[in-house]
PDB file of C-alpha atoms in Angstrom:
ATOM      1  CA  UNK A  88      16.443  11.043  -4.172  1.00 62.00           C
ATOM      2  CA  UNK A  89      13.597   8.634  -3.540  1.00 68.00           C
ATOM      3  CA  UNK A  90      10.492  10.153  -2.015  1.00 90.00           C
ATOM      4  CA  UNK A  91      10.245   7.565   0.753  1.00 94.00           C
ATOM      5  CA  UNK A  92      13.303   5.606   1.824  1.00 95.00           C
ATOM      6  CA  UNK A  93      13.607   2.544   3.996  1.00 95.00           C
ATOM      7  CA  UNK A  94      16.392   0.122   4.706  1.00 90.00           C
ATOM      8  CA  UNK A  95      15.421  -3.089   2.934  1.00 87.00           C
ATOM      9  CA  UNK A  96      16.923  -5.293   5.640  1.00 88.00           C
ATOM     10  CA  UNK A  97      16.484  -7.996   6.619  1.00 94.00           C
ATOM     11  CA  UNK A  98      16.417  -6.750  10.175  1.00 96.00           C
ATOM     12  CA  UNK A  99      16.830  -9.652  12.563  1.00 97.00           C
ATOM     13  CA  UNK A 100      15.893  -9.347  16.217  1.00 97.00           C
ATOM     14  CA  UNK A 101      15.536 -11.984  18.918  1.00 97.00           C
ATOM     15  CA  UNK A 102      12.134 -12.795  20.315  1.00 97.00           C
ATOM     16  CA  UNK A 103      11.184 -10.366  23.086  1.00 97.00           C
ATOM     17  CA  UNK A 104      13.464  -7.579  21.863  1.00 98.00           C
ATOM     18  CA  UNK A 105      12.491  -4.177  20.486  1.00 98.00           C
ATOM     19  CA  UNK A 106      12.483  -3.879  16.712  1.00 97.00           C
ATOM     20  CA  UNK A 107      13.138  -0.401  15.334  1.00 97.00           C
ATOM     21  CA  UNK A 108      12.124   0.379  11.768  1.00 98.00           C
ATOM     22  CA  UNK A 109      13.009   3.680  10.146  1.00 97.00           C
ATOM     23  CA  UNK A 110      11.777   5.743   7.238  1.00 97.00           C
ATOM     24  CA  UNK A 111      12.735   9.103   5.755  1.00 96.00           C
ATOM     25  CA  UNK A 112      10.721  11.167   3.294  1.00 95.00           C
ATOM     26  CA  UNK A 113      11.453  14.098   1.026  1.00 93.00           C
ATOM     27  CA  UNK A 114       8.137  15.979   0.707  1.00 89.00           C
ATOM     28  CA  UNK A 115       7.995  18.563   3.496  1.00 89.00           C
ATOM     29  CA  UNK A 116       4.308  19.123   2.731  1.00 86.00           C
ATOM     30  CA  UNK A 117       3.399  15.591   3.775  1.00 89.00           C
ATOM     31  CA  UNK A 118       0.877  15.498   6.581  1.00 88.00           C
ATOM     32  CA  UNK A 119       0.133  11.848   7.292  1.00 91.00           C
ATOM     33  CA  UNK A 120       2.420   8.885   7.744  1.00 94.00           C
ATOM     34  CA  UNK A 121       1.527   5.229   7.742  1.00 96.00           C
ATOM     35  CA  UNK A 122       2.998   1.874   8.621  1.00 98.00           C
ATOM     36  CA  UNK A 123       1.709  -1.206   6.841  1.00 98.00           C
ATOM     37  CA  UNK A 124       2.588  -4.797   7.594  1.00 98.00           C
ATOM     38  CA  UNK A 125       2.709  -7.242   4.707  1.00 97.00           C
ATOM     39  CA  UNK A 126       3.049 -10.960   5.207  1.00 97.00           C
ATOM     40  CA  UNK A 127       4.416 -12.962   2.306  1.00 94.00           C
ATOM     41  CA  UNK A 128       1.696 -13.564  -0.262  1.00 92.00           C
ATOM     42  CA  UNK A 129      -0.755 -11.229   1.457  1.00 95.00           C
ATOM     43  CA  UNK A 130      -1.865  -7.651   0.911  1.00 96.00           C
ATOM     44  CA  UNK A 131      -0.649  -4.758   3.094  1.00 97.00           C
ATOM     45  CA  UNK A 132      -2.407  -4.259   6.416  1.00 97.00           C
ATOM     46  CA  UNK A 133      -2.514  -0.832   8.057  1.00 95.00           C
ATOM     47  CA  UNK A 134      -1.137  -1.044  11.585  1.00 96.00           C
ATOM     48  CA  UNK A 135      -0.373   2.555  12.551  1.00 94.00           C
ATOM     49  CA  UNK A 136      -0.710   6.068  11.309  1.00 93.00           C
ATOM     50  CA  UNK A 137       0.564   9.333  12.756  1.00 95.00           C
ATOM     51  CA  UNK A 138       0.203  12.957  11.782  1.00 91.00           C
ATOM     52  CA  UNK A 139       1.592  14.948  14.731  1.00 91.00           C
ATOM     53  CA  UNK A 140       5.170  15.251  15.870  1.00 94.00           C
ATOM     54  CA  UNK A 141       5.988  12.942  18.735  1.00 95.00           C
ATOM     55  CA  UNK A 142       4.975   9.432  19.655  1.00 96.00           C
ATOM     56  CA  UNK A 143       1.787   7.478  19.161  1.00 96.00           C
ATOM     57  CA  UNK A 144       1.362   4.189  20.942  1.00 97.00           C
ATOM     58  CA  UNK A 145      -0.981   1.303  20.155  1.00 96.00           C
ATOM     59  CA  UNK A 146      -0.346  -1.869  22.086  1.00 97.00           C
ATOM     60  CA  UNK A 147       3.149  -3.121  21.324  1.00 98.00           C
ATOM     61  CA  UNK A 148       3.556  -0.617  18.494  1.00 98.00           C
ATOM     62  CA  UNK A 149       4.834   2.955  18.776  1.00 98.00           C
ATOM     63  CA  UNK A 150       5.072   5.293  15.824  1.00 97.00           C
ATOM     64  CA  UNK A 151       7.412   8.266  16.104  1.00 97.00           C
ATOM     65  CA  UNK A 152       7.351  11.318  13.867  1.00 97.00           C
ATOM     66  CA  UNK A 153       9.863  14.135  13.518  1.00 96.00           C
ATOM     67  CA  UNK A 154       8.775  16.473  10.746  1.00 94.00           C
ATOM     68  CA  UNK A 155      11.797  18.746  11.104  1.00 94.00           C
ATOM     69  CA  UNK A 156      14.080  15.807  10.345  1.00 95.00           C
ATOM     70  CA  UNK A 157      11.577  14.259   7.899  1.00 95.00           C
ATOM     71  CA  UNK A 158      11.811  11.023   9.761  1.00 95.00           C
ATOM     72  CA  UNK A 159       9.235   8.494  10.926  1.00 97.00           C
ATOM     73  CA  UNK A 160       9.872   5.280  12.789  1.00 98.00           C
ATOM     74  CA  UNK A 161       8.042   2.247  14.118  1.00 98.00           C
ATOM     75  CA  UNK A 162       9.015   0.490  17.309  1.00 98.00           C
ATOM     76  CA  UNK A 163       7.733  -2.991  18.045  1.00 98.00           C
ATOM     77  CA  UNK A 164       8.143  -4.004  21.668  1.00 98.00           C
ATOM     78  CA  UNK A 165       8.337  -7.610  22.837  1.00 98.00           C
ATOM     79  CA  UNK A 166       8.803  -8.792  19.259  1.00 98.00           C
ATOM     80  CA  UNK A 167       7.171 -12.106  18.403  1.00 97.00           C
ATOM     81  CA  UNK A 168       7.859 -14.533  15.563  1.00 97.00           C
ATOM     82  CA  UNK A 169       4.418 -13.567  14.223  1.00 97.00           C
ATOM     83  CA  UNK A 170       5.777 -10.048  13.690  1.00 98.00           C
ATOM     84  CA  UNK A 171       8.082 -11.396  10.979  1.00 98.00           C
ATOM     85  CA  UNK A 172       6.910  -9.606   7.846  1.00 97.00           C
ATOM     86  CA  UNK A 173       7.777  -6.729   5.554  1.00 96.00           C
ATOM     87  CA  UNK A 174       6.921  -3.317   6.978  1.00 98.00           C
ATOM     88  CA  UNK A 175       6.033  -0.616   4.494  1.00 97.00           C
ATOM     89  CA  UNK A 176       6.243   3.067   5.276  1.00 97.00           C
ATOM     90  CA  UNK A 177       3.815   5.273   3.355  1.00 96.00           C
ATOM     91  CA  UNK A 178       3.484   9.032   3.178  1.00 94.00           C
ATOM     92  CA  UNK A 179       0.789  11.192   1.686  1.00 89.00           C
ATOM     93  CA  UNK A 180       2.439  13.291  -0.978  1.00 79.00           C
ATOM     94  CA  UNK A 181       1.605  16.132  -3.276  1.00 68.00           C
ATOM     95  CA  UNK A 182      -0.684  17.745  -0.743  1.00 62.00           C
ATOM     96  CA  UNK A 183      -3.472  15.335  -1.572  1.00 69.00           C
ATOM     97  CA  UNK A 184      -4.801  11.894  -0.853  1.00 80.00           C
ATOM     98  CA  UNK A 185      -2.189   9.852  -2.689  1.00 87.00           C
ATOM     99  CA  UNK A 186       0.241   7.670  -0.793  1.00 92.00           C
ATOM    100  CA  UNK A 187       3.825   7.011  -1.762  1.00 93.00           C
ATOM    101  CA  UNK A 188       5.304   3.818  -0.402  1.00 95.00           C
ATOM    102  CA  UNK A 189       8.827   2.961   0.566  1.00 95.00           C
ATOM    103  CA  UNK A 190      10.388  -0.271  -0.576  1.00 94.00           C
ATOM    104  CA  UNK A 191       9.774  -1.894   2.789  1.00 96.00           C
ATOM    105  CA  UNK A 192      11.939  -3.392   5.537  1.00 96.00           C
ATOM    106  CA  UNK A 193      11.890  -7.126   6.063  1.00 96.00           C
ATOM    107  CA  UNK A 194      11.770  -7.988   9.758  1.00 97.00           C
ATOM    108  CA  UNK A 195      12.724 -11.400  11.061  1.00 97.00           C
ATOM    109  CA  UNK A 196      12.054 -12.243  14.684  1.00 97.00           C
ATOM    110  CA  UNK A 197      14.122 -15.218  15.719  1.00 96.00           C
ATOM    111  CA  UNK A 198      13.404 -17.688  18.490  1.00 90.00           C
TER     112      UNK A 198
ATOM    113  CA  UNK B1479     -12.352  -0.105   8.091  1.00 70.00           C
ATOM    114  CA  UNK B1480     -14.209  -1.329   5.022  1.00 84.00           C
ATOM    115  CA  UNK B1481     -14.378  -4.930   3.812  1.00 93.00           C
ATOM    116  CA  UNK B1482     -12.875  -5.145   0.342  1.00 97.00           C
ATOM    117  CA  UNK B1483     -13.026  -8.057  -2.068  1.00 98.00           C
ATOM    118  CA  UNK B1484     -11.323  -8.598  -5.392  1.00 98.00           C
ATOM    119  CA  UNK B1485     -12.033 -10.979  -8.243  1.00 98.00           C
ATOM    120  CA  UNK B1486     -10.288 -12.985  -9.501  1.00 98.00           C
ATOM    121  CA  UNK B1487      -7.801 -13.777  -6.748  1.00 98.00           C
ATOM    122  CA  UNK B1488      -5.367 -15.099  -9.328  1.00 98.00           C
ATOM    123  CA  UNK B1489      -5.216 -15.842 -13.019  1.00 98.00           C
ATOM    124  CA  UNK B1490      -2.843 -17.098 -15.658  1.00 98.00           C
ATOM    125  CA  UNK B1491      -3.305 -15.386 -19.003  1.00 97.00           C
ATOM    126  CA  UNK B1492      -1.745 -15.557 -22.435  1.00 98.00           C
ATOM    127  CA  UNK B1493       0.108 -12.618 -23.880  1.00 98.00           C
ATOM    128  CA  UNK B1494      -2.004 -10.326 -26.023  1.00 98.00           C
ATOM    129  CA  UNK B1495      -5.184 -10.936 -24.063  1.00 98.00           C
ATOM    130  CA  UNK B1496      -6.921  -8.696 -21.502  1.00 98.00           C
ATOM    131  CA  UNK B1497      -8.055  -9.288 -17.950  1.00 98.00           C
ATOM    132  CA  UNK B1498     -10.578  -7.287 -15.959  1.00 98.00           C
ATOM    133  CA  UNK B1499     -10.173  -7.191 -12.183  1.00 98.00           C
ATOM    134  CA  UNK B1500     -13.098  -6.277  -9.989  1.00 98.00           C
ATOM    135  CA  UNK B1501     -12.991  -4.508  -6.635  1.00 98.00           C
ATOM    136  CA  UNK B1502     -16.071  -4.458  -4.388  1.00 98.00           C
ATOM    137  CA  UNK B1503     -16.411  -2.587  -1.095  1.00 96.00           C
ATOM    138  CA  UNK B1504     -19.085  -3.228   1.516  1.00 95.00           C
ATOM    139  CA  UNK B1505     -19.747   0.480   2.072  1.00 92.00           C
ATOM    140  CA  UNK B1506     -19.682   3.652   0.059  1.00 91.00           C
ATOM    141  CA  UNK B1507     -16.233   5.194  -0.165  1.00 89.00           C
ATOM    142  CA  UNK B1508     -15.080   8.382  -1.792  1.00 85.00           C
ATOM    143  CA  UNK B1509     -11.637   7.308  -2.868  1.00 87.00           C
ATOM    144  CA  UNK B1510     -10.555   4.129  -4.617  1.00 94.00           C
ATOM    145  CA  UNK B1511      -7.098   3.424  -5.939  1.00 95.00           C
ATOM    146  CA  UNK B1512      -5.362   0.777  -8.019  1.00 98.00           C
ATOM    147  CA  UNK B1513      -1.797  -0.320  -7.321  1.00 97.00           C
ATOM    148  CA  UNK B1514       0.656  -2.745  -8.821  1.00 97.00           C
ATOM    149  CA  UNK B1515       3.192  -4.706  -6.817  1.00 96.00           C
ATOM    150  CA  UNK B1516       5.773  -6.467  -8.929  1.00 93.00           C
ATOM    151  CA  UNK B1517       7.645  -9.441  -7.477  1.00 87.00           C
ATOM    152  CA  UNK B1518       9.854  -8.372  -4.583  1.00 84.00           C
ATOM    153  CA  UNK B1519       8.943  -4.735  -5.046  1.00 88.00           C
ATOM    154  CA  UNK B1520       6.905  -2.144  -3.220  1.00 89.00           C
ATOM    155  CA  UNK B1521       3.566  -0.731  -4.276  1.00 95.00           C
ATOM    156  CA  UNK B1522       3.238   1.577  -7.251  1.00 95.00           C
ATOM    157  CA  UNK B1523       0.089   3.625  -7.728  1.00 95.00           C
ATOM    158  CA  UNK B1524      -1.458   3.101 -11.146  1.00 97.00           C
ATOM    159  CA  UNK B1525      -4.421   5.460 -10.879  1.00 96.00           C
ATOM    160  CA  UNK B1526      -7.110   6.988  -8.732  1.00 93.00           C
ATOM    161  CA  UNK B1527     -10.560   5.738  -9.707  1.00 93.00           C
ATOM    162  CA  UNK B1528     -12.980   8.646  -9.689  1.00 84.00           C
ATOM    163  CA  UNK B1529     -16.698   8.011  -9.416  1.00 85.00           C
ATOM    164  CA  UNK B1530     -18.531   9.345 -12.444  1.00 82.00           C
ATOM    165  CA  UNK B1531     -15.457  10.638 -14.243  1.00 83.00           C
ATOM    166  CA  UNK B1532     -12.266   9.455 -15.871  1.00 88.00           C
ATOM    167  CA  UNK B1533      -9.572   7.956 -13.683  1.00 93.00           C
ATOM    168  CA  UNK B1534      -6.467   9.953 -12.839  1.00 93.00           C
ATOM    169  CA  UNK B1535      -3.367   8.097 -13.987  1.00 95.00           C
ATOM    170  CA  UNK B1536       0.132   8.300 -12.572  1.00 94.00           C
ATOM    171  CA  UNK B1537       3.180   8.901 -14.677  1.00 94.00           C
ATOM    172  CA  UNK B1538       4.019   5.834 -16.732  1.00 95.00           C
ATOM    173  CA  UNK B1539       0.467   4.464 -16.798  1.00 97.00           C
ATOM    174  CA  UNK B1540      -2.001   5.168 -19.582  1.00 96.00           C
ATOM    175  CA  UNK B1541      -5.698   4.634 -20.040  1.00 97.00           C
ATOM    176  CA  UNK B1542      -5.315   2.506 -23.171  1.00 97.00           C
ATOM    177  CA  UNK B1543      -3.275  -0.033 -21.223  1.00 98.00           C
ATOM    178  CA  UNK B1544      -5.122   0.151 -17.904  1.00 98.00           C
ATOM    179  CA  UNK B1545      -8.705   1.299 -18.462  1.00 97.00           C
ATOM    180  CA  UNK B1546     -10.575   1.822 -15.195  1.00 97.00           C
ATOM    181  CA  UNK B1547     -14.258   2.099 -14.457  1.00 95.00           C
ATOM    182  CA  UNK B1548     -15.943   3.414 -11.310  1.00 95.00           C
ATOM    183  CA  UNK B1549     -19.697   3.282 -11.853  1.00 93.00           C
ATOM    184  CA  UNK B1550     -20.621   3.882  -8.198  1.00 93.00           C
ATOM    185  CA  UNK B1551     -19.171   4.414  -4.727  1.00 93.00           C
ATOM    186  CA  UNK B1552     -18.712   0.703  -3.935  1.00 95.00           C
ATOM    187  CA  UNK B1553     -17.279  -0.808  -7.116  1.00 96.00           C
ATOM    188  CA  UNK B1554     -14.416  -0.380  -9.555  1.00 97.00           C
ATOM    189  CA  UNK B1555     -12.711  -2.400 -12.278  1.00 97.00           C
ATOM    190  CA  UNK B1556      -9.199  -2.334 -13.666  1.00 98.00           C
ATOM    191  CA  UNK B1557      -8.485  -3.906 -17.041  1.00 98.00           C
ATOM    192  CA  UNK B1558      -4.974  -4.937 -18.005  1.00 98.00           C
ATOM    193  CA  UNK B1559      -4.991  -4.796 -21.791  1.00 98.00           C
ATOM    194  CA  UNK B1560      -2.849  -6.498 -24.420  1.00 98.00           C
ATOM    195  CA  UNK B1561      -0.857  -8.237 -21.734  1.00 98.00           C
ATOM    196  CA  UNK B1562       2.810  -9.120 -21.879  1.00 97.00           C
ATOM    197  CA  UNK B1563       4.924 -11.101 -19.387  1.00 96.00           C
ATOM    198  CA  UNK B1564       6.053  -7.752 -17.906  1.00 95.00           C
ATOM    199  CA  UNK B1565       2.498  -7.270 -16.647  1.00 97.00           C
ATOM    200  CA  UNK B1566       2.875 -10.256 -14.342  1.00 97.00           C
ATOM    201  CA  UNK B1567       2.284  -8.719 -10.955  1.00 97.00           C
ATOM    202  CA  UNK B1568      -0.077  -8.416  -8.036  1.00 97.00           C
ATOM    203  CA  UNK B1569      -2.787  -5.842  -8.598  1.00 98.00           C
ATOM    204  CA  UNK B1570      -4.358  -4.299  -5.525  1.00 98.00           C
ATOM    205  CA  UNK B1571      -7.264  -2.003  -5.014  1.00 98.00           C
ATOM    206  CA  UNK B1572      -7.453   0.213  -1.975  1.00 96.00           C
ATOM    207  CA  UNK B1573     -10.017   2.536  -0.499  1.00 94.00           C
ATOM    208  CA  UNK B1574      -9.693   5.755   1.431  1.00 89.00           C
ATOM    209  CA  UNK B1575     -12.252   6.039   4.223  1.00 76.00           C
ATOM    210  CA  UNK B1576     -11.148   9.270   5.834  1.00 71.00           C
ATOM    211  CA  UNK B1577     -10.878  12.680   4.265  1.00 64.00           C
ATOM    212  CA  UNK B1578      -8.680  13.892   7.105  1.00 69.00           C
ATOM    213  CA  UNK B1579      -5.753  11.537   7.337  1.00 70.00           C
ATOM    214  CA  UNK B1580      -5.728   9.783   3.985  1.00 81.00           C
ATOM    215  CA  UNK B1581      -5.340   6.270   5.340  1.00 88.00           C
ATOM    216  CA  UNK B1582      -6.014   3.510   2.835  1.00 92.00           C
ATOM    217  CA  UNK B1583      -7.136  -0.070   3.254  1.00 94.00           C
ATOM    218  CA  UNK B1584      -6.255  -2.749   0.752  1.00 97.00           C
ATOM    219  CA  UNK B1585      -8.134  -5.560  -0.874  1.00 97.00           C
ATOM    220  CA  UNK B1586      -6.630  -9.054  -0.949  1.00 98.00           C
ATOM    221  CA  UNK B1587      -5.068  -8.533  -4.373  1.00 98.00           C
ATOM    222  CA  UNK B1588      -5.121 -10.298  -7.725  1.00 98.00           C
ATOM    223  CA  UNK B1589      -2.051 -12.299  -8.682  1.00 97.00           C
ATOM    224  CA  UNK B1590      -1.630 -12.163 -12.452  1.00 98.00           C
ATOM    225  CA  UNK B1591       0.773 -14.312 -14.415  1.00 97.00           C
ATOM    226  CA  UNK B1592       1.168 -13.685 -18.141  1.00 98.00           C
ATOM    227  CA  UNK B1593       2.712 -16.449 -20.221  1.00 97.00           C
TER     228      UNK B1593
END
């Protein structure tokens, strides 16, 4: 079982719709969860992090965490073509400061 | 977040040679990391660069192949030694700026092609 799993996609949504990206993790000791956006040819950019169960909102982005189900998600409201990128889920593992990344979900927002 | 730069941004190298990649941060940071991202793949942690001591390597990565230096709290280097085409990848440094939540910020990366 992979430590951090994501559907590779591509996930296609129309402009203005809500994009829902999902991630599951295996280490129950993980405390912090991150979403990175990576445009083609660029380095990952941190867009959200969450450490408590529930929702955390920042602009059009909402991160959701359910530690009992070992599940974290990212919702993007009013999706724009500029949101088209690969979204990487990362989890701190091993009780320390290391991050383990999922393989990423490619999001395509279509006009 | 910190401003992170890497040199070189890209390079094409011959097999058997070595390349040293530099990572510079505009502020002192406790944690620095080196990752590899192979084409179409996610990020794999190579090692944690520890200031004043030997780096901590992940399984599958060894110091002879990827020697790392961390002379101070703003600078680190990663050397890719005795390169082969399989080393063609993007190499990224990242920094951790918070001791509470472990978030990391990435440099722009170094795109390495080995011929």
